[in-house]
Coordinates of C-alpha atoms in Angstrom, one line a residue:
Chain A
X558 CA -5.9 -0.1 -33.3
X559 CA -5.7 2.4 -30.3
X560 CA -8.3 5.0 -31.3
X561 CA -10.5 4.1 -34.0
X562 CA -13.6 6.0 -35.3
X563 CA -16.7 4.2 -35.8
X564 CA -20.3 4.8 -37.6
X565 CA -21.2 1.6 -36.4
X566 CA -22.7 1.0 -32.5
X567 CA -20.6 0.4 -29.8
X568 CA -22.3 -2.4 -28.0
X569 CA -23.1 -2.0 -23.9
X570 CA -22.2 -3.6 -21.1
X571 CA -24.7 -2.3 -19.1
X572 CA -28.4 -2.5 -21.6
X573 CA -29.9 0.0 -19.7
X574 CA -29.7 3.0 -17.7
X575 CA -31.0 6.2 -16.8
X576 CA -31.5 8.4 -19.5
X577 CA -29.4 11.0 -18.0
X578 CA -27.0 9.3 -17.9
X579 CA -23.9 10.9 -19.8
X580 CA -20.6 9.0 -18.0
X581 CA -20.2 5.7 -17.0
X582 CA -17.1 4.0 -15.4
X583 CA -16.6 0.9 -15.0
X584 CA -13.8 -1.1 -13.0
X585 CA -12.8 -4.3 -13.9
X586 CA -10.5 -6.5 -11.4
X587 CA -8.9 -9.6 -13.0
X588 CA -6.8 -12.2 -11.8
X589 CA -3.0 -11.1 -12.3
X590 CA -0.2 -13.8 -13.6
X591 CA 2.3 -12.3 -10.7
X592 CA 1.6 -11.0 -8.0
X593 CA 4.6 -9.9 -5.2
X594 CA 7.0 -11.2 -8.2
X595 CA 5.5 -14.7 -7.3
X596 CA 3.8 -16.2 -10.2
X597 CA 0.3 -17.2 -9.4
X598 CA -1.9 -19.9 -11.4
X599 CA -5.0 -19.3 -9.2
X600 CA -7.3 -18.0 -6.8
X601 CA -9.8 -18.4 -4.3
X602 CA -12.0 -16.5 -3.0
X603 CA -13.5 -16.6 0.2
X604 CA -16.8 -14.3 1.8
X605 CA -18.4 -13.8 5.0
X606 CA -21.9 -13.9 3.0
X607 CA -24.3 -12.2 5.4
X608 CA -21.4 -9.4 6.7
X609 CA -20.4 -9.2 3.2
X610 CA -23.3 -8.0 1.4
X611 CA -24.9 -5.8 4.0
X612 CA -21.4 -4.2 4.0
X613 CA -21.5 -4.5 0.2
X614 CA -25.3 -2.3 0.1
X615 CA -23.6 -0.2 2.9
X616 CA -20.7 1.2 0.4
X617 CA -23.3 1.7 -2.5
X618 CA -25.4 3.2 -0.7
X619 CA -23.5 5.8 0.9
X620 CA -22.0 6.3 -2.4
X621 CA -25.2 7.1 -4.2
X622 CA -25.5 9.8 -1.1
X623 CA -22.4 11.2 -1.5
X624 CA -21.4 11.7 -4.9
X625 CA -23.4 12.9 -8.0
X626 CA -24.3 10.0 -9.0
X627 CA -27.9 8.6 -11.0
X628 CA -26.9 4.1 -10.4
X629 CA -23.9 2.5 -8.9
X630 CA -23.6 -1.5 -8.7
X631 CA -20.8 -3.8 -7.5
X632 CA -20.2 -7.4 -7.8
X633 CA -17.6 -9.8 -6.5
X634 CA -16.8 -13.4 -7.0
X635 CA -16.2 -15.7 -4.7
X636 CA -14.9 -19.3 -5.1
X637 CA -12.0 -20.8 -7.8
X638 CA -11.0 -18.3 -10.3
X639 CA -8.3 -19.0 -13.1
X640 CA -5.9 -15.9 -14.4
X641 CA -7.8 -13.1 -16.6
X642 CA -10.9 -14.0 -14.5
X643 CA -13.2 -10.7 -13.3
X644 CA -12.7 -11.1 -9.1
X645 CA -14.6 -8.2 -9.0
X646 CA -17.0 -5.2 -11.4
X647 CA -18.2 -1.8 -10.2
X648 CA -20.0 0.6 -12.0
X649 CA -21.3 3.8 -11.5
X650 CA -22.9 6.2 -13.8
X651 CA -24.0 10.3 -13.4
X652 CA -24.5 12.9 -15.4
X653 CA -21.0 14.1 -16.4
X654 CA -18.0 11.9 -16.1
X655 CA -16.1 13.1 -13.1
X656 CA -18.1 12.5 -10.6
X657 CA -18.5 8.9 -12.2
X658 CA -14.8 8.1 -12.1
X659 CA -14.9 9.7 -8.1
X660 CA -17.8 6.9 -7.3
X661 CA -16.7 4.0 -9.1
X662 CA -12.8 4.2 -7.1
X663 CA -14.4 5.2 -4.1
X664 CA -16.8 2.0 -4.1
X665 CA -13.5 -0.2 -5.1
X666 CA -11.3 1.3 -2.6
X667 CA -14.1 0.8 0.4
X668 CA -14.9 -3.0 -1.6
X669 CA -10.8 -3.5 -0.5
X670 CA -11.2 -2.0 2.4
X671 CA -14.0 -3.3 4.4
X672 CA -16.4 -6.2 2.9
X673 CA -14.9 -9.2 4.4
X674 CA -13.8 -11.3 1.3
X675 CA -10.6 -12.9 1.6
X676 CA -7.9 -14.4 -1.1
X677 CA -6.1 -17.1 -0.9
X678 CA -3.3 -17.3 -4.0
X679 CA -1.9 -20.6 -5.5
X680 CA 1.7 -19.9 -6.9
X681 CA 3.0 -22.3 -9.6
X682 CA 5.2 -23.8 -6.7
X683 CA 2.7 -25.2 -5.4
X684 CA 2.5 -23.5 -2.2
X685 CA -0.7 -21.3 -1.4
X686 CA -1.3 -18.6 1.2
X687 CA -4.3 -16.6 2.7
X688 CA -3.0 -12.9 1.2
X689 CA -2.8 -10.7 4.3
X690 CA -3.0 -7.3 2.5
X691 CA -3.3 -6.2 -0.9
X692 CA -0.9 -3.5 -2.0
X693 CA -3.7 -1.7 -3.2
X694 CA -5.9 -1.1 0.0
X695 CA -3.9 1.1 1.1
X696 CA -1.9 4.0 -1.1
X697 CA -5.4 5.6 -1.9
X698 CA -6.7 8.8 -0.2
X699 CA -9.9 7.6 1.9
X700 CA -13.3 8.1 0.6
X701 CA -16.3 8.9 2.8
X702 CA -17.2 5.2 2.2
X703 CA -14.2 3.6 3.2
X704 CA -14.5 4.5 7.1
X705 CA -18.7 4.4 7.3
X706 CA -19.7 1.7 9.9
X707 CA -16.5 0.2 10.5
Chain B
X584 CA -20.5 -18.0 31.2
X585 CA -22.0 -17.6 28.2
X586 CA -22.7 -19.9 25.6
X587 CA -21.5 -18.2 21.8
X588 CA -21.2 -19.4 18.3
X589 CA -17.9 -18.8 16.6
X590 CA -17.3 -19.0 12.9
X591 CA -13.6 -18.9 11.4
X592 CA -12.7 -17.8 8.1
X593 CA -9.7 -17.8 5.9
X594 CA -6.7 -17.5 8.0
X595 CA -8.0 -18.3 11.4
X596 CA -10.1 -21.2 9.7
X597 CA -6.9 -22.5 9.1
X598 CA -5.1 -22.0 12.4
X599 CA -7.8 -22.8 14.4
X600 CA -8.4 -26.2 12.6
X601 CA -12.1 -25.5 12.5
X602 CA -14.9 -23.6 10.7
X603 CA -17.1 -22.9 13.8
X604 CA -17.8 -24.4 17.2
X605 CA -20.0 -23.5 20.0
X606 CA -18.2 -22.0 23.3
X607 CA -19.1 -21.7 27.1
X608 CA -16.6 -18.7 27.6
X609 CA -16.0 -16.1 31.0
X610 CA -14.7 -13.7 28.3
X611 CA -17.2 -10.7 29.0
X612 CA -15.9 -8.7 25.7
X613 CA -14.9 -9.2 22.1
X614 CA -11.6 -8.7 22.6
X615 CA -11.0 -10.8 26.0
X616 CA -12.6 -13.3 23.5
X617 CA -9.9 -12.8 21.0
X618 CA -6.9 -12.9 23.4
X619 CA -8.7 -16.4 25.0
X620 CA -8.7 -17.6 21.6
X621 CA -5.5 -16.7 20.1
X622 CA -3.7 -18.3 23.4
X623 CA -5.4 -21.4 22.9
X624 CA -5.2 -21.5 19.3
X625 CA -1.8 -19.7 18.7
X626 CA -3.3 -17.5 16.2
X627 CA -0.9 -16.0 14.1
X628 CA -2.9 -12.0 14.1
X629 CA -2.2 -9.2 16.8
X630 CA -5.6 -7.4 18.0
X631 CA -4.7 -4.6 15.7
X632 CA -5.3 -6.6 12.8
X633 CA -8.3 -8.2 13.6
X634 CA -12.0 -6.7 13.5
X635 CA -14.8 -8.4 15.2
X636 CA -18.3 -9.2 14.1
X637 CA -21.4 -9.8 16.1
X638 CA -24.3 -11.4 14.6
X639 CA -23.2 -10.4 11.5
X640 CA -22.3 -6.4 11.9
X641 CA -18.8 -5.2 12.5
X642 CA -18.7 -4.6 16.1
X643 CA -15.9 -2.5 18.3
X644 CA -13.5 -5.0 19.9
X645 CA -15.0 -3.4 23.7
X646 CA -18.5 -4.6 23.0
X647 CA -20.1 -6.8 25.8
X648 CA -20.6 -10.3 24.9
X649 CA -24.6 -11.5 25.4
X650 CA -25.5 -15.5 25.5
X651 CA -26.2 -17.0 22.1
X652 CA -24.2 -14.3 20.1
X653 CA -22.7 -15.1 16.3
X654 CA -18.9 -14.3 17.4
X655 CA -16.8 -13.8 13.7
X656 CA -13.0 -12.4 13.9
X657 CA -12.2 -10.8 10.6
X658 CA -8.9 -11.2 9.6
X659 CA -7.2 -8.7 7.1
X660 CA -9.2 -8.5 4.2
X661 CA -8.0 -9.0 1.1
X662 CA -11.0 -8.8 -1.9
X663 CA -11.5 -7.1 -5.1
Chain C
X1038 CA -29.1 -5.8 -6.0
X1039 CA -26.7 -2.9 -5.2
X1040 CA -24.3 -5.6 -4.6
X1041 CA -23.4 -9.0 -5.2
X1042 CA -21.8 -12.1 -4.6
X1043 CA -21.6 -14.3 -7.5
X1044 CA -19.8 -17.7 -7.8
X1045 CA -20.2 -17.9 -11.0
X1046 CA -18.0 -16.1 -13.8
X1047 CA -18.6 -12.9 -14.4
X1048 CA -18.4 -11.8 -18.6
X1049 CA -15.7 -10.1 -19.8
X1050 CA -16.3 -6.9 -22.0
X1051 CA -12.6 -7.0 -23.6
X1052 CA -11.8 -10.9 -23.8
X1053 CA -8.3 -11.0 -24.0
X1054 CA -5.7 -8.8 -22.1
X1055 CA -2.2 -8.8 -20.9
X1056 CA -2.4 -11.5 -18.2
X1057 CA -0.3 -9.5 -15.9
X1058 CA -3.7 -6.9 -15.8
X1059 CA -5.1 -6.4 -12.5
X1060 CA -6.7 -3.2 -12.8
X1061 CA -9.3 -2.2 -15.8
X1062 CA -11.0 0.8 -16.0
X1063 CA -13.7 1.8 -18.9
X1064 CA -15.1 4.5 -20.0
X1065 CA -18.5 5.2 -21.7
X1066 CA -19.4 8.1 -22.4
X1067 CA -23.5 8.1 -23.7
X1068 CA -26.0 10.2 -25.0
X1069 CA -28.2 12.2 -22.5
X1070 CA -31.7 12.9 -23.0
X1071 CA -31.1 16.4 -21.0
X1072 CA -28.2 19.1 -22.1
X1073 CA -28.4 22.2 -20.2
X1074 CA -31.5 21.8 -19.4
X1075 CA -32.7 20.9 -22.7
X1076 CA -34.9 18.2 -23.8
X1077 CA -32.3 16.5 -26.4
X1078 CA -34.0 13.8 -29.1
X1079 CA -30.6 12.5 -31.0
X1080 CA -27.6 13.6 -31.7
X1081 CA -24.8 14.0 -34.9
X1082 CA -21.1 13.8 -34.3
X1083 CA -19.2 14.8 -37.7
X1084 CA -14.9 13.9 -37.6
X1085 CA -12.3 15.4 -39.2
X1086 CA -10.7 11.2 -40.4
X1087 CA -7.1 12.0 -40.5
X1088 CA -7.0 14.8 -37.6
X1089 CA -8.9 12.5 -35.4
X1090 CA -7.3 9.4 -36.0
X1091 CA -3.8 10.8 -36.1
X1092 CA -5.1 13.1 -32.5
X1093 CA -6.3 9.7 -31.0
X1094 CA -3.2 7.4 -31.8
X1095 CA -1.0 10.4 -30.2
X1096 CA -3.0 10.8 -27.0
X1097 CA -3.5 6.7 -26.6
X1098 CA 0.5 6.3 -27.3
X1099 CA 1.5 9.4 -25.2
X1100 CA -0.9 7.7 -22.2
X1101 CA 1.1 4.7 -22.6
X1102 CA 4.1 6.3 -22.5
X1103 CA 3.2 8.7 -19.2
X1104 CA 1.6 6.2 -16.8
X1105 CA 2.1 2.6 -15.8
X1106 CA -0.2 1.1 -17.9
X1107 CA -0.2 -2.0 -20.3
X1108 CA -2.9 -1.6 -22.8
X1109 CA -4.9 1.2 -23.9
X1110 CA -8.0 1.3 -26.3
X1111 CA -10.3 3.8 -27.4
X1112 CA -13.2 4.4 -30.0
X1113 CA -15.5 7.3 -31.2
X1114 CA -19.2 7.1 -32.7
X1115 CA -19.7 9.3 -36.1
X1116 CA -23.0 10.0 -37.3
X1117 CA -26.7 10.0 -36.3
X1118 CA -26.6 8.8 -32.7
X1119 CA -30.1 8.3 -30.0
X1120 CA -30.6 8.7 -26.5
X1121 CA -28.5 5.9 -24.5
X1122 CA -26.1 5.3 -27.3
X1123 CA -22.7 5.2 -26.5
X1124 CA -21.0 7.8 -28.1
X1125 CA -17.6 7.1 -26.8
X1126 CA -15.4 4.0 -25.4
X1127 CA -12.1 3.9 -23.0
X1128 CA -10.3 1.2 -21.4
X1129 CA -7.1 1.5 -19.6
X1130 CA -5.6 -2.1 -18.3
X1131 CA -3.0 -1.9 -15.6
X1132 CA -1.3 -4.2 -13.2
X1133 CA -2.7 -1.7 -10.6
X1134 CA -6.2 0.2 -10.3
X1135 CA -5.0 3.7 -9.4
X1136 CA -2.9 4.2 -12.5
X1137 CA -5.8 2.5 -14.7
X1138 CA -8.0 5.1 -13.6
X1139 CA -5.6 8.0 -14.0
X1140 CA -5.2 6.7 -17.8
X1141 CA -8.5 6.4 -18.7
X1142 CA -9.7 9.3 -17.6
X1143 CA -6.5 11.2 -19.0
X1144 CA -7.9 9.6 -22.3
X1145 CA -11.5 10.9 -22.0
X1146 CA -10.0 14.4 -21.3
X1147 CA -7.8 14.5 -23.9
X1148 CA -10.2 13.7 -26.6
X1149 CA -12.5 15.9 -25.4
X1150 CA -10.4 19.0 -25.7
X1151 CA -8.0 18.0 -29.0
X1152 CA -9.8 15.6 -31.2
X1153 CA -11.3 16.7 -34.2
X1154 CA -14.6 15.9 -33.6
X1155 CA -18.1 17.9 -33.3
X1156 CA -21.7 17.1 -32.2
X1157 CA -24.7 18.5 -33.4
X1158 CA -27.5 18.8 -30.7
X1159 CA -31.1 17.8 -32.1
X1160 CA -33.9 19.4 -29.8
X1161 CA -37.7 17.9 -28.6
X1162 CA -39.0 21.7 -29.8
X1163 CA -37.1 20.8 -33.2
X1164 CA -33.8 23.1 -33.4
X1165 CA -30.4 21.7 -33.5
X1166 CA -26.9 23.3 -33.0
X1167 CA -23.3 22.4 -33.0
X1168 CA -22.7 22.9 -29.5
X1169 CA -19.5 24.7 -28.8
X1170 CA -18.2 23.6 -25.5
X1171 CA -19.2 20.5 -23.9
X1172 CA -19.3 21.3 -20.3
X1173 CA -16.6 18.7 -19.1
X1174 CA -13.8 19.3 -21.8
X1175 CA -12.6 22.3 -19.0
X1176 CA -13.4 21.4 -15.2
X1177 CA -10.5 19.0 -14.7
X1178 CA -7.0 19.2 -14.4
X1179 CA -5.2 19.0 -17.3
X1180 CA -3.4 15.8 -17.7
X1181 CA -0.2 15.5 -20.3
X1182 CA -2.1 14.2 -23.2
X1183 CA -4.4 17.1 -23.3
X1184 CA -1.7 19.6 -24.4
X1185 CA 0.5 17.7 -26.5
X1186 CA 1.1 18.7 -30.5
X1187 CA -2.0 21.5 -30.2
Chain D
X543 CA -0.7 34.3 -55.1
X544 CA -0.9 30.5 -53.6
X545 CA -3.8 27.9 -54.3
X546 CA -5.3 26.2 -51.3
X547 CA -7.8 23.5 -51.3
X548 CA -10.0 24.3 -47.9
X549 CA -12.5 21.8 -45.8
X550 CA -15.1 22.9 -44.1
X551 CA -16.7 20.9 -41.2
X552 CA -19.2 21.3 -38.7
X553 CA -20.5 25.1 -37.5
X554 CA -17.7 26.8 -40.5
X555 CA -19.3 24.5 -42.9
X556 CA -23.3 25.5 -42.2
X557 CA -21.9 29.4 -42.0
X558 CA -20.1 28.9 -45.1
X559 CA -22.3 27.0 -47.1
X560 CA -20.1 24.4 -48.8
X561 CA -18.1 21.5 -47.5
X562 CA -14.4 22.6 -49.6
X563 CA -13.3 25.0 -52.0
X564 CA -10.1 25.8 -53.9
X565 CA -9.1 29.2 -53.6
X566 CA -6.5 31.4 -54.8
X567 CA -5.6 34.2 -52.3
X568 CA -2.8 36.2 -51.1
X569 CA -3.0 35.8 -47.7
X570 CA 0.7 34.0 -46.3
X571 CA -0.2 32.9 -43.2
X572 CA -3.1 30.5 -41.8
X573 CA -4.3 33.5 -39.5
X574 CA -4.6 35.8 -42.8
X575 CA -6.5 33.4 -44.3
X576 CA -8.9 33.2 -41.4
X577 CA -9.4 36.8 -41.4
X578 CA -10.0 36.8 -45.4
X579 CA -12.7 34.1 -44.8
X580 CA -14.3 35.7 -41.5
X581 CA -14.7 38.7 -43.6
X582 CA -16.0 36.6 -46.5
X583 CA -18.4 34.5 -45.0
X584 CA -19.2 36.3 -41.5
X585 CA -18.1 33.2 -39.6
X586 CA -18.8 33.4 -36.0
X587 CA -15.6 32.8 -34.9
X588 CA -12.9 34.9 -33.6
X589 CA -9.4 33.7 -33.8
X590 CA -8.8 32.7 -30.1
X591 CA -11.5 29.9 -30.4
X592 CA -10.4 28.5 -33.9
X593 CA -7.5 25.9 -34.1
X594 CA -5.8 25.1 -38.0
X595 CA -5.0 21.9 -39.5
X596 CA -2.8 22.2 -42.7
X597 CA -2.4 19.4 -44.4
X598 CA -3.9 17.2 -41.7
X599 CA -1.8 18.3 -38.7
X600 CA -2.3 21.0 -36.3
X601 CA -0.4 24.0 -36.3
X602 CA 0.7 27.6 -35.2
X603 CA -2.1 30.1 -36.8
X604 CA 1.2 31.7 -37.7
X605 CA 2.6 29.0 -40.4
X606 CA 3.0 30.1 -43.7
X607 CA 0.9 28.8 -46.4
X608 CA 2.3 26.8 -49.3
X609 CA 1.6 26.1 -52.8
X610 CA -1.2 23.2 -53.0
X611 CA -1.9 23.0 -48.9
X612 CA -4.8 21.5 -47.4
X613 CA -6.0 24.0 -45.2
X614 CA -8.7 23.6 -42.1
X615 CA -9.8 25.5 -39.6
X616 CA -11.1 23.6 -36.6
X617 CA -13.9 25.3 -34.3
X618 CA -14.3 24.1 -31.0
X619 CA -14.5 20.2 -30.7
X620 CA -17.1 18.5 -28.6
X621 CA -16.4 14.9 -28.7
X622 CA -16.8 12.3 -26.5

């Protein structure tokens, strides 16, 4: 079904937030199957922990300034991940919805852009390679986060 | 010459053959740093790829190096 | 934490998607304790069935259609709803972010301004109205699946 | 004269005070109707902020009325 009506709840992800909180978005990156028309059968993931997560706070942070926004959280994995896997969840929540969907790309684009967390792909070929740039870091218009502290 | 810690990652982990070592170096900035490295390493980056970290912050490439520093060269990232 | 590094495997909200999905953006839209300025205890949506369901297969389909997506979902509460609740659900999966986010919130628009379905406002002082315009159905662009078959 | 079977929901149902009716009237198209009914039942509407379903579809406040439809005006949604 693509649109269903329900009397039923709709359960969470997030249990609990701030009760003004009308519009939550939430961004979900898996692991693809293909990737440069190369067919991939895993990851790794690599961080520079203590760079990473002050540079991870950093984007949140500046976020929660900048936008109209009530919570914002990010998380990324690091290590083996198969395909489908979550490499990496943002969320943000505000009052109304725009601003929400403004916050939660903004932190993903500046996640891409500066927390030092590299990927290295294994293809089904067997060979593997550090990825030097992902296709999406860059065909976004910057956000105020994207550029802070670098 | 000062004495620095250098941790690789990803890339330059591999083409250095290392994950860190400890350097006496006359390099007196980041980026002379780099350019001594990538010459005895044949690193495969330009400067204009690379970012530099000091004691864990990003750092520009110009910044003096001090005895004992964390030294980290930041390849292209590539999360999320 | 504002943000984190995990190496361990991070839950999926929608199990299974198409394994060439890199980007996955949700939507939920919950009830707010505050409505212009308001003190707001619970709320009531009432549909119109066949309009709605026939409004939301249209708008998911013509999404599909419009922008480079791969799946699209989407799900509305009826009846008595409290504060927090989710009233409404979105998901837009994508090989790439940008166009996940376009969808889904093309989606959320779109149902706002053309499905059949109202929300009665229940007040702390004890009144209750259907409100008439929600606030966000008309400070965005419109996107294609707003206008289509009204 | 056509019979029309008419839903009510939402603020058009509290101002009219039933959830359906069958009615005979004369009106042709959906916007007489509306009219007919405003006058009826003072709704609160005018017609620039009312949609109409007929027969579970929306259409053109112009479209004639037929024999047997299913007829419903739509105030201003507020889903989501």
């Amino acid at each position: 079904m693509l649109f269903q009506l329900t009397n039923r709840p709709i359960e969470p992800l997030v249990e609990s937030l701030h009760s003004h909180a009308g519009g939550i978005v939430i961004f979900e990156g898996r692991v693809r199957a293909i990737n440069d028309d190369r067919a991939v059968s895993s990851l790794e993931y690599v961080a520079y922990p203590e760079l990473a997560l002050h540079e991870g706070h950093a984007i949140i942070n500046n976020v929660l300034q900048q936008f109209d926004i009530l919570e914002a959280y990010a998380i990324h994995r690091t290590g083996h991940l198969a395909i489908g896997d979550i490499a990496v969840w943002v969320m943000s929540a505000a009052v109304h919805r725009k601003e929400a969907f403004a916050a939660t790309e903004c932190i993903i684009n500046a996640i891409k852009a500066r927390v030092p967390i590299w990927k290295k792909e294994y293809y089904s070929d067997g060979e593997a390679i550090w990825v030097r740039c992902d296709h999406c870091a860059h065909d976004h218009a910057p956000c105020p986060a994207v550029k802070e502290s670098m | 010459m000062t004495t620095l810690h250098i941790i690789y990652f990803a890339a330059l982990c591999d083409a250095t053959g290392r994950e860190e070592e400890t350097l006496k170096t006359e390099a007196e900035t980041a980026k002379a740093l780099f350019h001594e490295l990538t010459e005895k390493y044949c690193w495969p980056f330009s400067e204009a790829n690379i970012l530099v970290a000091i004691n864990d912050r990003y750092r520009p490439v110009d910044t003096s190096l001090q005895e004992g520093d964390r030294v980290v060269f930041i390849p292209p990232v590539s999360g999320g």
